[in-house]
Coordinates of C-alpha atoms in Angstrom, one line a residue:
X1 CA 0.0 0.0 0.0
X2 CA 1.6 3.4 -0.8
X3 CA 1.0 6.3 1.2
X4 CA 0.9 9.7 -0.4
X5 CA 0.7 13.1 1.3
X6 CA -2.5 14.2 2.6
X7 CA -4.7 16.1 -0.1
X8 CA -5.3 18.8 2.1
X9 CA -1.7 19.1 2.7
X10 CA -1.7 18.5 6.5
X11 CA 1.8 17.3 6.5
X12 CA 0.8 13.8 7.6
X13 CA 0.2 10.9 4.8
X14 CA -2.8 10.0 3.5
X15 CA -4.1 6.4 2.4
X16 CA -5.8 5.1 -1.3
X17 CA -9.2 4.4 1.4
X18 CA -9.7 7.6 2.7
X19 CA -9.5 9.5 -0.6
X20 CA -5.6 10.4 0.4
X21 CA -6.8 12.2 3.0
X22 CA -5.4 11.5 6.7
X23 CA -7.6 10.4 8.9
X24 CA -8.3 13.8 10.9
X25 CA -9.2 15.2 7.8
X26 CA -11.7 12.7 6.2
X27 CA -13.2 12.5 9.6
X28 CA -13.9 16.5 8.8
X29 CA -15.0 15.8 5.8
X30 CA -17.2 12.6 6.9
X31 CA -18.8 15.2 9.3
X32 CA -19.9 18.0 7.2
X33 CA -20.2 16.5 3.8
X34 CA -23.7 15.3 4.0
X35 CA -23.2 12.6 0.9
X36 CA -20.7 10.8 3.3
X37 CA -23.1 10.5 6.5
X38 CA -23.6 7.5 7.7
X39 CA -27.0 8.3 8.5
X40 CA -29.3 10.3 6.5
X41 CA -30.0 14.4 7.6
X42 CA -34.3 14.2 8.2
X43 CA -36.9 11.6 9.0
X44 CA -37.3 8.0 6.7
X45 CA -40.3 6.6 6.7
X46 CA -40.0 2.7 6.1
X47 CA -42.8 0.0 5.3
X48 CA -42.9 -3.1 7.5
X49 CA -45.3 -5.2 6.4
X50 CA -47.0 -7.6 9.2
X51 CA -47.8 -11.0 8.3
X52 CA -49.6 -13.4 10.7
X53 CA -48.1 -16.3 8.5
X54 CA -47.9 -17.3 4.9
X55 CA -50.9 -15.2 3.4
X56 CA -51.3 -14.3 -0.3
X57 CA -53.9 -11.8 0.1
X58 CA -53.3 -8.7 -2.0
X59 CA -54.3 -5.9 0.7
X60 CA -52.1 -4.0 2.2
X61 CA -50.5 -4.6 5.9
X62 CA -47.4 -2.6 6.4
X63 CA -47.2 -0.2 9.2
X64 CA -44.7 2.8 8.4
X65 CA -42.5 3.5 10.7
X66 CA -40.8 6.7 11.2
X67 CA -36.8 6.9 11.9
X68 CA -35.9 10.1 13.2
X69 CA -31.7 10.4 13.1
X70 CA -30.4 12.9 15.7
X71 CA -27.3 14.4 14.6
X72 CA -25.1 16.7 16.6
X73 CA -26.4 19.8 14.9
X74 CA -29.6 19.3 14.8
X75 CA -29.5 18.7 18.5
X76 CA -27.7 21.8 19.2
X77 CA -29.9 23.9 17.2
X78 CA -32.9 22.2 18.8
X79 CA -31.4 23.1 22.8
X80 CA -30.7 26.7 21.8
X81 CA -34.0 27.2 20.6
X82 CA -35.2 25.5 23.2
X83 CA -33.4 28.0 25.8
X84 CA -33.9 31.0 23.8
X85 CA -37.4 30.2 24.3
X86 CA -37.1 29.3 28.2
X87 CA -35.5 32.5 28.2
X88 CA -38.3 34.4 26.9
X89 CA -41.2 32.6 28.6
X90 CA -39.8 33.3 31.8
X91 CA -41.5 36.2 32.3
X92 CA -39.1 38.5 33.6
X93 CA -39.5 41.8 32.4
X94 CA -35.9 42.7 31.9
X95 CA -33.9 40.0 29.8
X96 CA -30.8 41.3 31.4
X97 CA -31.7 40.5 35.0
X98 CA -28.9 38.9 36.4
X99 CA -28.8 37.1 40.3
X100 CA -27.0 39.0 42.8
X101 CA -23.7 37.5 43.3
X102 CA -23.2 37.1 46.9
X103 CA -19.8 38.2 48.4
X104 CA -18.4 35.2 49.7
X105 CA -15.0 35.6 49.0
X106 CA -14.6 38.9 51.9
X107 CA -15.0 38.9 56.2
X108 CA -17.5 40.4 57.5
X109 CA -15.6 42.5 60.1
X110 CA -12.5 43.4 58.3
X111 CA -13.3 43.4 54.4
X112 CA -10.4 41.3 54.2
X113 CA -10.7 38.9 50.9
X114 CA -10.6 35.3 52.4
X115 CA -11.2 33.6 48.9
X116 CA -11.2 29.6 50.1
X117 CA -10.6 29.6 53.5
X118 CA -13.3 31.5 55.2
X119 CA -15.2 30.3 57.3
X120 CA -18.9 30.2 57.2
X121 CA -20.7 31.2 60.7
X122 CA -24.2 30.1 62.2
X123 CA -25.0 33.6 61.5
X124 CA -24.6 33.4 58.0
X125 CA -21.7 35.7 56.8
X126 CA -18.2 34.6 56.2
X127 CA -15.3 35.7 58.2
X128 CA -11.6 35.3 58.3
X129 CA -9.1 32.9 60.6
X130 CA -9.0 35.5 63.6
X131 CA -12.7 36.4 63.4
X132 CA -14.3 32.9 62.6
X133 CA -15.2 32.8 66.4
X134 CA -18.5 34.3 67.6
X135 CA -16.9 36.6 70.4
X136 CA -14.3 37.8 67.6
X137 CA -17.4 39.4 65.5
X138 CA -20.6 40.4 66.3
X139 CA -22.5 37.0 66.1
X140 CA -26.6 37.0 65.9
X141 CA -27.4 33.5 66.3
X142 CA -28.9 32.3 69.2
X143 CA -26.3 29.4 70.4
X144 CA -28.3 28.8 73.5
X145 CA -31.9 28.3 72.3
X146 CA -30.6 26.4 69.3
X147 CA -28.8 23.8 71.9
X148 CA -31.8 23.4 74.1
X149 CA -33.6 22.7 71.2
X150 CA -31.7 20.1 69.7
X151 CA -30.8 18.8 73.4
X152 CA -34.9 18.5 73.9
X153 CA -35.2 16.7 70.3
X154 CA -32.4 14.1 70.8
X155 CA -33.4 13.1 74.6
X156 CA -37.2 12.6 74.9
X157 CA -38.6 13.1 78.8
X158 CA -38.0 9.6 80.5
X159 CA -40.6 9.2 83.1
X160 CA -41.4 6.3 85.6
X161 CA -44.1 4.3 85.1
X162 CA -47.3 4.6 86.9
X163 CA -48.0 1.1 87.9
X164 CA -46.0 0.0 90.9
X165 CA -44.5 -3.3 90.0
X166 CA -44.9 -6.2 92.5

């Protein structure tokens, strides 16, 4: 088998079975010259017929069957329009709305950017190593009422019994 350089001139060599294109490049071309896809670009309808047996009755049984191929474009056609039009039935009035981007990167007390390694209080905001404690910042969340009440769930009220046992 003699190898030639690739027709697109590639720098690699090409083979007699891929039209003396490399292999990169014929897969290109597989891909966007429709005449070499393996399957075909829209819907084929195909007649099965349906026999119960051996019949030579001249009417008509087949069932058509529709093949729908989903190739990569077509799919990524489909999901943009499918978001442009999730986008537009959302029903927010201004198409540039974007979410508030919360500042978790910065401590509460000192502004100082913490990036990974803050730390996350009860209260909610994030703070640095030297104010991560809740006497180091000014802390609103209830530590006593939250550890009654998780004290009171865990350990149910044992009482005796009523009955004196003989």
């Amino acid at each position: 088998m003699a190898y030639s350089p690739c027709a697109n001139n590639c720098g690699f060599f090409g083979s007699p079975q891929n039209d003396n294109l490399c292999s990169v490049c014929f897969q290109r071309q597989t891909i966007y010259t429709p005449s070499h896809r393996a399957s075909p670009s829209g819907p084929v309808i195909v007649s099965i017929p349906i026999t119960d047996g051996p019949s030579s009755s001249a009417e008509d049984t087949s069932v058509p069957v529709v093949f729908v191929s989903s190739s990569k474009k077509n799919g990524d056609s489909a999901g943009r329009s499918l978001a442009s039009f999730s986008a537009v039935g959302s029903g927010s009035g201004d198409p540039h709305h974007e979410p508030v981007k919360s500042r978790l990167t910065r401590c509460g007390c000192c502004n100082k950017k913490v990036g990974l390694s803050g730390v996350r209080c009860r209260c909610g905001t994030v703070y640095c190593y030297s104010h991560r404690f809740p006497d180091q910042h000014d802390c609103t969340f209830d530590f006593k009422t939250h550890d009654r009440a998780a004290l009171a769930k865990a350990n149910p009220l044992v009482e005796a019994s009523k009955i004196n046992k003989i």
